Short mmCIF file of N, CA and C in Angstrom, two decimals:
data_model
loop_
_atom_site.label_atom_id
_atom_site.label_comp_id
_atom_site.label_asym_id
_atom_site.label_seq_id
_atom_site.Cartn_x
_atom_site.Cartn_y
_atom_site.Cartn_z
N UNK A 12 -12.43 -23.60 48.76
CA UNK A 12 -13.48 -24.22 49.55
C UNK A 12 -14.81 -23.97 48.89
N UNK A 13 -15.35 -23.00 49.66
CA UNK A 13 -16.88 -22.73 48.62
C UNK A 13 -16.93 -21.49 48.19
N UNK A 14 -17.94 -21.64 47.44
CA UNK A 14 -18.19 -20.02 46.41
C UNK A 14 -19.28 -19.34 47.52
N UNK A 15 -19.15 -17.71 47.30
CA UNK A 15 -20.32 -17.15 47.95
C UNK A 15 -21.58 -17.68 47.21
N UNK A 16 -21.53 -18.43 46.35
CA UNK A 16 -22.62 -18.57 45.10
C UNK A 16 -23.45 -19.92 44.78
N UNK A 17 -22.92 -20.52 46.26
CA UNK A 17 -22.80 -22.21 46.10
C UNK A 17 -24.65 -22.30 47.31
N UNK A 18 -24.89 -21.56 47.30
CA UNK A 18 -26.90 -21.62 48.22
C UNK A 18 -26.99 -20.19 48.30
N UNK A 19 -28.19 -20.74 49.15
CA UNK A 19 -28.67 -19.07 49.12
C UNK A 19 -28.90 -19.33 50.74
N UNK A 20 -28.53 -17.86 51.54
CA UNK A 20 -28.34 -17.59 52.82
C UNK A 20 -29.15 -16.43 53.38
N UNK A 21 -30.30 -16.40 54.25
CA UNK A 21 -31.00 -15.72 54.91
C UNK A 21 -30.38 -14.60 56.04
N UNK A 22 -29.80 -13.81 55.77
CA UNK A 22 -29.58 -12.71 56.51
C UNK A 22 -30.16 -12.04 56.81
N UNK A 23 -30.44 -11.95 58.49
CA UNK A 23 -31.13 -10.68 58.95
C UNK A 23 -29.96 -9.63 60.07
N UNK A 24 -30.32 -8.31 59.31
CA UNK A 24 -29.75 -7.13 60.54
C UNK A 24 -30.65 -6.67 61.31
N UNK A 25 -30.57 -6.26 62.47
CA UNK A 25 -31.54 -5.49 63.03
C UNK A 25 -33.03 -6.47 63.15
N UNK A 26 -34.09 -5.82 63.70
CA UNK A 26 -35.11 -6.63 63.55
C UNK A 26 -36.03 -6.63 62.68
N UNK A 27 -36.32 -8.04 62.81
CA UNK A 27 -36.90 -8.76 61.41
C UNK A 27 -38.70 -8.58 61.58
N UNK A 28 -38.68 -7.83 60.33
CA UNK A 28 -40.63 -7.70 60.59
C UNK A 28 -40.78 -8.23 59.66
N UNK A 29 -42.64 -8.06 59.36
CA UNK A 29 -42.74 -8.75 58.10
C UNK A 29 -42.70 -8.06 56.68
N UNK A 30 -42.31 -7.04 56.70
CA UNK A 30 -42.06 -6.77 55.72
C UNK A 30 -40.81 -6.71 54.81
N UNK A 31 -40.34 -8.07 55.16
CA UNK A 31 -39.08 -8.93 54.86
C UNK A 31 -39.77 -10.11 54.70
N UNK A 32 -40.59 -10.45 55.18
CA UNK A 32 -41.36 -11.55 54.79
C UNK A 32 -41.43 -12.18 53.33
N UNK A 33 -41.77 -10.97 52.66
CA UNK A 33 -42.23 -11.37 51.07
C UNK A 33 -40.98 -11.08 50.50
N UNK A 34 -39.92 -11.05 50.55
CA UNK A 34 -38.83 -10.85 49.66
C UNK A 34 -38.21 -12.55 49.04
N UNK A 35 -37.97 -12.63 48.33
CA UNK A 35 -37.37 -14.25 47.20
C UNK A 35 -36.22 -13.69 47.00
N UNK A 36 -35.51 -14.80 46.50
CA UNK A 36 -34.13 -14.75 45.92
C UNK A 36 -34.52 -15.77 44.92
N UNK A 37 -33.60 -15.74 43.48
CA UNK A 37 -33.87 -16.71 42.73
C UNK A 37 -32.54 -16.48 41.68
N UNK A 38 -31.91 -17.44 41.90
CA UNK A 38 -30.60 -17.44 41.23
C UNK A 38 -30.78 -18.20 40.01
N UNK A 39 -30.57 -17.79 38.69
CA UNK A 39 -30.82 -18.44 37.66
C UNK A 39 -29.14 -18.07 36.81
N UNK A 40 -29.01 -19.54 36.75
CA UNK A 40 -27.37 -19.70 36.34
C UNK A 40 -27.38 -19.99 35.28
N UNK A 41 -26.73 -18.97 33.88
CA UNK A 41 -26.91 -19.37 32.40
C UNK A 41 -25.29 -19.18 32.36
N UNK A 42 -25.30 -20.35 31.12
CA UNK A 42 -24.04 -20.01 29.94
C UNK A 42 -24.08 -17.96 29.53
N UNK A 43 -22.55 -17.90 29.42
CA UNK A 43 -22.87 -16.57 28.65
C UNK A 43 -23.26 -16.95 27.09
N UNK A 44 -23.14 -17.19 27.15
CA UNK A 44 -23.61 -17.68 25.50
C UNK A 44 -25.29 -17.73 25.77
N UNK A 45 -26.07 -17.41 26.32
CA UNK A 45 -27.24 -17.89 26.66
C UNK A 45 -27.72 -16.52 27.94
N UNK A 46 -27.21 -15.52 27.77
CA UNK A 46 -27.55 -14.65 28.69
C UNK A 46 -28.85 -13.62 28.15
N UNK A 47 -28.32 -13.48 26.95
CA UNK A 47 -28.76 -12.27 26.19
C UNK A 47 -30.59 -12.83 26.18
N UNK A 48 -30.49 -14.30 25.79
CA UNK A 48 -31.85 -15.07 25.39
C UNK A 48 -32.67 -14.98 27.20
N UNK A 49 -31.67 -15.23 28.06
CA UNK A 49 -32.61 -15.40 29.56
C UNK A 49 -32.68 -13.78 30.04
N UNK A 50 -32.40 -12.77 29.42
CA UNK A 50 -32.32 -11.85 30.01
C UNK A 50 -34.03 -11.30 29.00
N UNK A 51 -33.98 -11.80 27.99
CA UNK A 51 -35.25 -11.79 27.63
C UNK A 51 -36.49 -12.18 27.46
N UNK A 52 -35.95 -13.35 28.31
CA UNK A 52 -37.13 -14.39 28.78
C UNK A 52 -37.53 -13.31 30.46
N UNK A 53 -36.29 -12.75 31.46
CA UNK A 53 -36.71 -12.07 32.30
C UNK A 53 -37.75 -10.83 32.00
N UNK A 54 -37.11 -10.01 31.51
CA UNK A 54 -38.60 -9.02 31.22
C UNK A 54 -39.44 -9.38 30.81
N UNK A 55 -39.80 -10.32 29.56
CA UNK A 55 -40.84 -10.65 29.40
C UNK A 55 -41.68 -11.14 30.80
N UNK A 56 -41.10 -12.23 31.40
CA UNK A 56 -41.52 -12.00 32.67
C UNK A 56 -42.53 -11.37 33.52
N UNK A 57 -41.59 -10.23 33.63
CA UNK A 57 -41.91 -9.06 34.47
C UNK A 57 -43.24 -8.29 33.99
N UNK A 58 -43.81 -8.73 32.67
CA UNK A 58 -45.61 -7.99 32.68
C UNK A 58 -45.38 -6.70 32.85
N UNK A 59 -44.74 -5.67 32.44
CA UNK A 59 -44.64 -4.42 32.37
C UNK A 59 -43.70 -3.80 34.09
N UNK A 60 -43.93 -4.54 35.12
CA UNK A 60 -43.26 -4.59 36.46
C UNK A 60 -42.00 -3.60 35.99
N UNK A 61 -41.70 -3.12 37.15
CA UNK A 61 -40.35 -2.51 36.90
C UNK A 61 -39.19 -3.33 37.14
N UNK A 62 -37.79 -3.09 37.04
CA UNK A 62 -36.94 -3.92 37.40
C UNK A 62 -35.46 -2.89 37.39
N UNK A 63 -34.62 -3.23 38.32
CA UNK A 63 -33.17 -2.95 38.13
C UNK A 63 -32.35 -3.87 37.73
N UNK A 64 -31.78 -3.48 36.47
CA UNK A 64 -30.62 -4.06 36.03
C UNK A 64 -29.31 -4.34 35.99
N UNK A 65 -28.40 -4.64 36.57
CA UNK A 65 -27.04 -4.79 37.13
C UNK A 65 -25.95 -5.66 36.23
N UNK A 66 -25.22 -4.47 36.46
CA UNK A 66 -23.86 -5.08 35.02
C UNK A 66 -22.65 -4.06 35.89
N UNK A 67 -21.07 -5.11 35.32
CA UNK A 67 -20.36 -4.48 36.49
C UNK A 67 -19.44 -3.09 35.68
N UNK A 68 -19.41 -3.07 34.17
CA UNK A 68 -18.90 -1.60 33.84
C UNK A 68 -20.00 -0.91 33.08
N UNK A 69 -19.11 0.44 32.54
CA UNK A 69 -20.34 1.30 31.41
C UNK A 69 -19.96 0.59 30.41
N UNK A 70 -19.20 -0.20 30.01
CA UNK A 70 -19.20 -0.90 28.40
C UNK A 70 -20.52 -1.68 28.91
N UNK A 71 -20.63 -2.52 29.53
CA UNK A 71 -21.61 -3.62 29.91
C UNK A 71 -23.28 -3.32 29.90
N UNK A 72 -23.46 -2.06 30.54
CA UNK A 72 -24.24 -1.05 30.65
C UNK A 72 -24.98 -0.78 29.33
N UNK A 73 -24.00 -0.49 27.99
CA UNK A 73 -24.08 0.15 27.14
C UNK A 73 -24.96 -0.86 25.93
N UNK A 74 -23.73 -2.26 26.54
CA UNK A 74 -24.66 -3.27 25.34
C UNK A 74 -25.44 -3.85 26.08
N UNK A 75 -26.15 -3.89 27.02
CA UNK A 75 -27.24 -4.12 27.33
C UNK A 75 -28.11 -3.63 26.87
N UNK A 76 -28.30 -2.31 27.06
CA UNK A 76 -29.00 -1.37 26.14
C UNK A 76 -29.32 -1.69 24.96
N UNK A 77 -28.09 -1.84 24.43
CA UNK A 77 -28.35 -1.99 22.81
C UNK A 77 -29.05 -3.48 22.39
N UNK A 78 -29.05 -4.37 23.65
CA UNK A 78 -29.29 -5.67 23.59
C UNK A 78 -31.41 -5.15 24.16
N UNK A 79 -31.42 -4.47 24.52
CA UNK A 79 -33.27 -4.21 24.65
C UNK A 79 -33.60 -3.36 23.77
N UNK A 80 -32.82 -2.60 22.91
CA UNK A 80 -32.88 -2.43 21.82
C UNK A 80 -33.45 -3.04 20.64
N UNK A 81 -32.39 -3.92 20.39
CA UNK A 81 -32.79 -4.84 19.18
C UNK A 81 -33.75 -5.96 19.73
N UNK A 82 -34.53 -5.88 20.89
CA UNK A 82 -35.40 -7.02 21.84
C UNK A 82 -36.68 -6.07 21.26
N UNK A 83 -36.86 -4.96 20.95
CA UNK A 83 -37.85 -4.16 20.74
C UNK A 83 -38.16 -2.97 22.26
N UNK A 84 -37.24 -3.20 22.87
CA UNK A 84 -37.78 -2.20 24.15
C UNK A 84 -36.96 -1.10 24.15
N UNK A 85 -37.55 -0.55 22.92
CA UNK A 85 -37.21 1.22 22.51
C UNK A 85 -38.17 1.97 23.06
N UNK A 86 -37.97 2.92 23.12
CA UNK A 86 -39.07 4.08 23.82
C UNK A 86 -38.17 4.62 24.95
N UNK A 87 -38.77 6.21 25.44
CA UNK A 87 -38.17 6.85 26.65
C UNK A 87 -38.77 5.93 28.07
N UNK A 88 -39.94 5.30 27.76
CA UNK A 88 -40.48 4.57 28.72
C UNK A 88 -39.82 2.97 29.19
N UNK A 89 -39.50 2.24 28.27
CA UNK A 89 -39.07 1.17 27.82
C UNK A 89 -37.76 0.75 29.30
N UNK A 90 -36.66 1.58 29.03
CA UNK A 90 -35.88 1.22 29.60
C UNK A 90 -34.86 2.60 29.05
N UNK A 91 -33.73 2.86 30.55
CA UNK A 91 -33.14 3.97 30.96
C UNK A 91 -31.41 3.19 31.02
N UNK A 92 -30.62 3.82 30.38
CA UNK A 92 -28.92 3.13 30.80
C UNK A 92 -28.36 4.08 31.52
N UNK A 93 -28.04 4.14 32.36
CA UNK A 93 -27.21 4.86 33.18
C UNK A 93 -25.52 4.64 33.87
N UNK A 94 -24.62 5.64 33.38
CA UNK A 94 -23.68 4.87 33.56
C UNK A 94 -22.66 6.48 34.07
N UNK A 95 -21.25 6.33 34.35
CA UNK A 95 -20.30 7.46 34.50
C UNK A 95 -20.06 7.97 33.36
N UNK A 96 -20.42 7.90 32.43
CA UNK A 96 -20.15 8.24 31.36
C UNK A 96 -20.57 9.37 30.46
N UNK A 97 -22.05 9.69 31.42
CA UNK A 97 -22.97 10.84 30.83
C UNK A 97 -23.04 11.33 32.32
N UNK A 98 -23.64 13.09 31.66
CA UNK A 98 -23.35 14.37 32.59
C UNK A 98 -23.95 14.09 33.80
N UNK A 99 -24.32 14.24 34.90
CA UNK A 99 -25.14 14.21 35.84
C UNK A 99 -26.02 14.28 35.78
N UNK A 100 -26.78 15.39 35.24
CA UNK A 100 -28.27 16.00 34.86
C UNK A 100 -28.47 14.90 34.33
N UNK A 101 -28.26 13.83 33.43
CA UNK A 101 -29.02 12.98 32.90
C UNK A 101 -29.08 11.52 33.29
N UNK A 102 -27.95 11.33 34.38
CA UNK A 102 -27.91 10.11 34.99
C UNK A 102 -29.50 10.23 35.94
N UNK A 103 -29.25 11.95 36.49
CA UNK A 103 -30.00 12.11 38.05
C UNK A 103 -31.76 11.92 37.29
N UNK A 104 -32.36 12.31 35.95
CA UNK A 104 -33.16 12.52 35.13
C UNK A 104 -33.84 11.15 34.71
N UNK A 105 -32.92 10.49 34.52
CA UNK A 105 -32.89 8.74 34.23
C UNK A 105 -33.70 8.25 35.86
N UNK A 106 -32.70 8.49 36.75
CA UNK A 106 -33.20 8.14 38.14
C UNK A 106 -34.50 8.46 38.85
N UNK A 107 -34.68 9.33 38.46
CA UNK A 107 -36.13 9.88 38.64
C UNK A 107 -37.49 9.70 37.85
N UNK A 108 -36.91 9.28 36.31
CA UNK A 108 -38.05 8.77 35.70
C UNK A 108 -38.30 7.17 36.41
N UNK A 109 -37.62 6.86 36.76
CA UNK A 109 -37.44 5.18 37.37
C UNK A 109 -37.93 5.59 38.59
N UNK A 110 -38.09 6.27 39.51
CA UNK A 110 -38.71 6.31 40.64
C UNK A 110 -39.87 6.61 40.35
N UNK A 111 -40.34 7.50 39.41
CA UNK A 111 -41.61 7.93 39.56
C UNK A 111 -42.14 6.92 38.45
N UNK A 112 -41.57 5.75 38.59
CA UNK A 112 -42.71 4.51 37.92
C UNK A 112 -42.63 5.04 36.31
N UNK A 113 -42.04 5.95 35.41
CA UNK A 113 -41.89 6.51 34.20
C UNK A 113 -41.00 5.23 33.02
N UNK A 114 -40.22 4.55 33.95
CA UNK A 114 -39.43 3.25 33.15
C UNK A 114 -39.39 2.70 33.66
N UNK A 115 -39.26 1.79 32.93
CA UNK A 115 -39.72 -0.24 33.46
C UNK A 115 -38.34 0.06 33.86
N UNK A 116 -37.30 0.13 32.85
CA UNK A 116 -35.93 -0.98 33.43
C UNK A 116 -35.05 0.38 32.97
N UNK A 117 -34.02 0.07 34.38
CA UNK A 117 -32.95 1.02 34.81
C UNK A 117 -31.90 -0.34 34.52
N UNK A 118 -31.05 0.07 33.96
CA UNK A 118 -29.55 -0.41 33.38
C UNK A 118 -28.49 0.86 34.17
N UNK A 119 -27.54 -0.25 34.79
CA UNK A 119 -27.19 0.35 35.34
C UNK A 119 -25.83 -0.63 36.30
N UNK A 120 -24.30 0.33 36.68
CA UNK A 120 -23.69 -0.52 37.28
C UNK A 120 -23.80 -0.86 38.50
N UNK A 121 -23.13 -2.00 39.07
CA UNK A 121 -23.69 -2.37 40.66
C UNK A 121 -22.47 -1.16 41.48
N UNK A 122 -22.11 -0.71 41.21
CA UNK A 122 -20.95 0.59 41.68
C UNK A 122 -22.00 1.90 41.91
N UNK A 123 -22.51 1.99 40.70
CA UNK A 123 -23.03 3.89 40.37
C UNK A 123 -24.45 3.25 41.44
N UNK A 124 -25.39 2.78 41.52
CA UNK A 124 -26.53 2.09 42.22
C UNK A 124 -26.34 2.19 44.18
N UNK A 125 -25.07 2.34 44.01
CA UNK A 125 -25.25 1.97 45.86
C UNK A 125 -25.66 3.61 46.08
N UNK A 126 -26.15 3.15 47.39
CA UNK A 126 -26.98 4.40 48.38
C UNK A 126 -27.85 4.80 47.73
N UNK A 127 -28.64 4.06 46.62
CA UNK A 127 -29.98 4.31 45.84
C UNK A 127 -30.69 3.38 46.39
N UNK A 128 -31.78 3.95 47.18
CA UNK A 128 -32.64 2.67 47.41
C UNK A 128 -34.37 3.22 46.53
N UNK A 129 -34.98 2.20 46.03
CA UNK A 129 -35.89 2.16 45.41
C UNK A 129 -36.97 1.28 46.02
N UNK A 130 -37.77 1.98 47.36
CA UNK A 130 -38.62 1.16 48.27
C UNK A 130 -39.45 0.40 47.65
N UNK A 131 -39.80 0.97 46.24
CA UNK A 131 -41.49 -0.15 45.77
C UNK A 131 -40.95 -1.09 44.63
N UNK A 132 -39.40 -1.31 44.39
CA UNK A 132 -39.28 -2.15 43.46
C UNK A 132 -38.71 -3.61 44.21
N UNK A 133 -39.60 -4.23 43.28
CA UNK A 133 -39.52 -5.99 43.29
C UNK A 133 -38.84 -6.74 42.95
N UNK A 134 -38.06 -6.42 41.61
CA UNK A 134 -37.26 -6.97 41.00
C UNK A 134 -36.01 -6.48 40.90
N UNK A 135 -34.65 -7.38 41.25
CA UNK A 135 -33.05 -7.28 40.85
C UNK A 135 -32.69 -7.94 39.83
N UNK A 136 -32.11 -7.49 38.94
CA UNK A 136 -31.62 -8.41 37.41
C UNK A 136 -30.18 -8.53 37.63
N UNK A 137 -29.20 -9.01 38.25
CA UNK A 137 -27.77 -9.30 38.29
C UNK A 137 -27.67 -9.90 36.60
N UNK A 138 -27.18 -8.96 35.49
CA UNK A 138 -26.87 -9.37 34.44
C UNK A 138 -25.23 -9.69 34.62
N UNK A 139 -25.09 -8.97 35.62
CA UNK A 139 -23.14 -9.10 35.70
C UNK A 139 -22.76 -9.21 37.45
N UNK A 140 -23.39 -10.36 37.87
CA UNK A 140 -22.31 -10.92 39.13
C UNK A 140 -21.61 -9.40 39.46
N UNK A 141 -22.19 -9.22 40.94
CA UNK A 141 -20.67 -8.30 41.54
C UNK A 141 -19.49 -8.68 41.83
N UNK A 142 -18.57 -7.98 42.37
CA UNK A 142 -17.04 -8.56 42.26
C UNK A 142 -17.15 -8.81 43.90
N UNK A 143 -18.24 -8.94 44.60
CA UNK A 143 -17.75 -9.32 45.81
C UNK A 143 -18.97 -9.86 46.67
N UNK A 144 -18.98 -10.41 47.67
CA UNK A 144 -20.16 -10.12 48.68
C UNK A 144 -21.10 -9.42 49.05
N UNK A 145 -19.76 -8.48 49.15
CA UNK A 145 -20.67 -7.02 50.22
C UNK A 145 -21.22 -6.32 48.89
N UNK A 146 -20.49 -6.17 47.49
CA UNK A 146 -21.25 -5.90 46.67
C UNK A 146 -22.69 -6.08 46.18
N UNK A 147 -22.33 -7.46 46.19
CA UNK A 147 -23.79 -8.14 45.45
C UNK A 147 -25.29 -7.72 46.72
N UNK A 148 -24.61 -8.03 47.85
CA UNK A 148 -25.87 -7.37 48.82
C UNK A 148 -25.98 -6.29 48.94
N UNK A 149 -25.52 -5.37 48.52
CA UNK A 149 -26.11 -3.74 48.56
C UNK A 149 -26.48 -3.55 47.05
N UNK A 150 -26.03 -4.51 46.14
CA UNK A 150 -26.62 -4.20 45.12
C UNK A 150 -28.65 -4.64 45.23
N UNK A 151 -28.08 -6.20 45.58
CA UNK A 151 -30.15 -7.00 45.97
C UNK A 151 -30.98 -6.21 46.81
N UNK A 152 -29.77 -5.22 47.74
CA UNK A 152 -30.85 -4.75 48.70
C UNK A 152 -31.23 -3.12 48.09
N UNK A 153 -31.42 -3.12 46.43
CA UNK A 153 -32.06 -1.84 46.60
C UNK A 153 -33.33 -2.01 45.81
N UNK A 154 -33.66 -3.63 46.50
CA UNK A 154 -35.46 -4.22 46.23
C UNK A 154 -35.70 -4.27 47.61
N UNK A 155 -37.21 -4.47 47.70
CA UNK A 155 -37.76 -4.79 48.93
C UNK A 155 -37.67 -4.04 50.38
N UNK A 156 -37.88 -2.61 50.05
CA UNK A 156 -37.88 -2.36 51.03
C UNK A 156 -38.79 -1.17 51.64
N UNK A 157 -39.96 -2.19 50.76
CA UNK A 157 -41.50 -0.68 51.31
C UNK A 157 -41.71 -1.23 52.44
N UNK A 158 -41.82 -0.45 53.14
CA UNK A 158 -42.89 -0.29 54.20
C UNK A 158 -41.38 -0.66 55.46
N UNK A 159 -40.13 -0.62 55.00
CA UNK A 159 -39.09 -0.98 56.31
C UNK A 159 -38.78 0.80 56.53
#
């Protein structure tokens, strides 16, 4: 019948203030063949803004990385990968430079991300579709949510 992916749908829980007001959705549908190029047209974008990045394993995670890498966004500031793959201390280290506004862009899976919420960030980068519904909305919802 239809895809979860076929519009975009306004959900509200609980009550709706305005500080739900200013939240967008903006689904931008590329070829994979054509990801790597819109994923760098997105940061550029973003004017230094922060952003979360979403990919669904640590392989995915990894060449992303290596894909803002060779984009020029090297530096400890630049952008953070975070995945199961490294010790805790440095996932939790990663997470905290990203809260305290220290890195633009957190790479990262839509799995390791839930029950992280990040009240002052604006931007969701779905580089990798979640595997579900309920996924993909706890992944979008860890934007937009100062002042709730």
């Amino acid at each position: 019948c239809c895809s979860i992916l076929d519009g975009e749908v306004t959900i509200a829980v609980g009550t709706v203030t305005d500080h739900w007001r200013h939240l967008q959705h903006h689904r931008i549908v590329v070829p994979e063949s054509q990801k790597v190029e819109e994923l760098h047209t997105q940061v550029a974008a973003l004017q230094g803004q922060q952003a979360l990045v979403l990919v669904q394993t640590t392989e995915q995670a990894i060449a992303v990385g290596e894909v803002l890498t060779q984009a020029g966004l090297e530096g400890v500031h630049a952008y953070r990968v975070v995945h199961m793959q490294q010790p805790m201390e440095m996932r939790q280290q990663s997470i905290s430079l990203f809260r305290a506004d220290m890195v633009q862009l957190l790479v990262t899976t839509h799995w390791l991300v839930r029950g992280l919420d990040f009240p002052l960030l604006k931007f969701v980068i779905m580089y990798a579709v979640a595997e579900s519904a309920e996924a993909e909305m706890h992944s979008a919802g860890r934007a937009g949510r100062a002042g709730a």
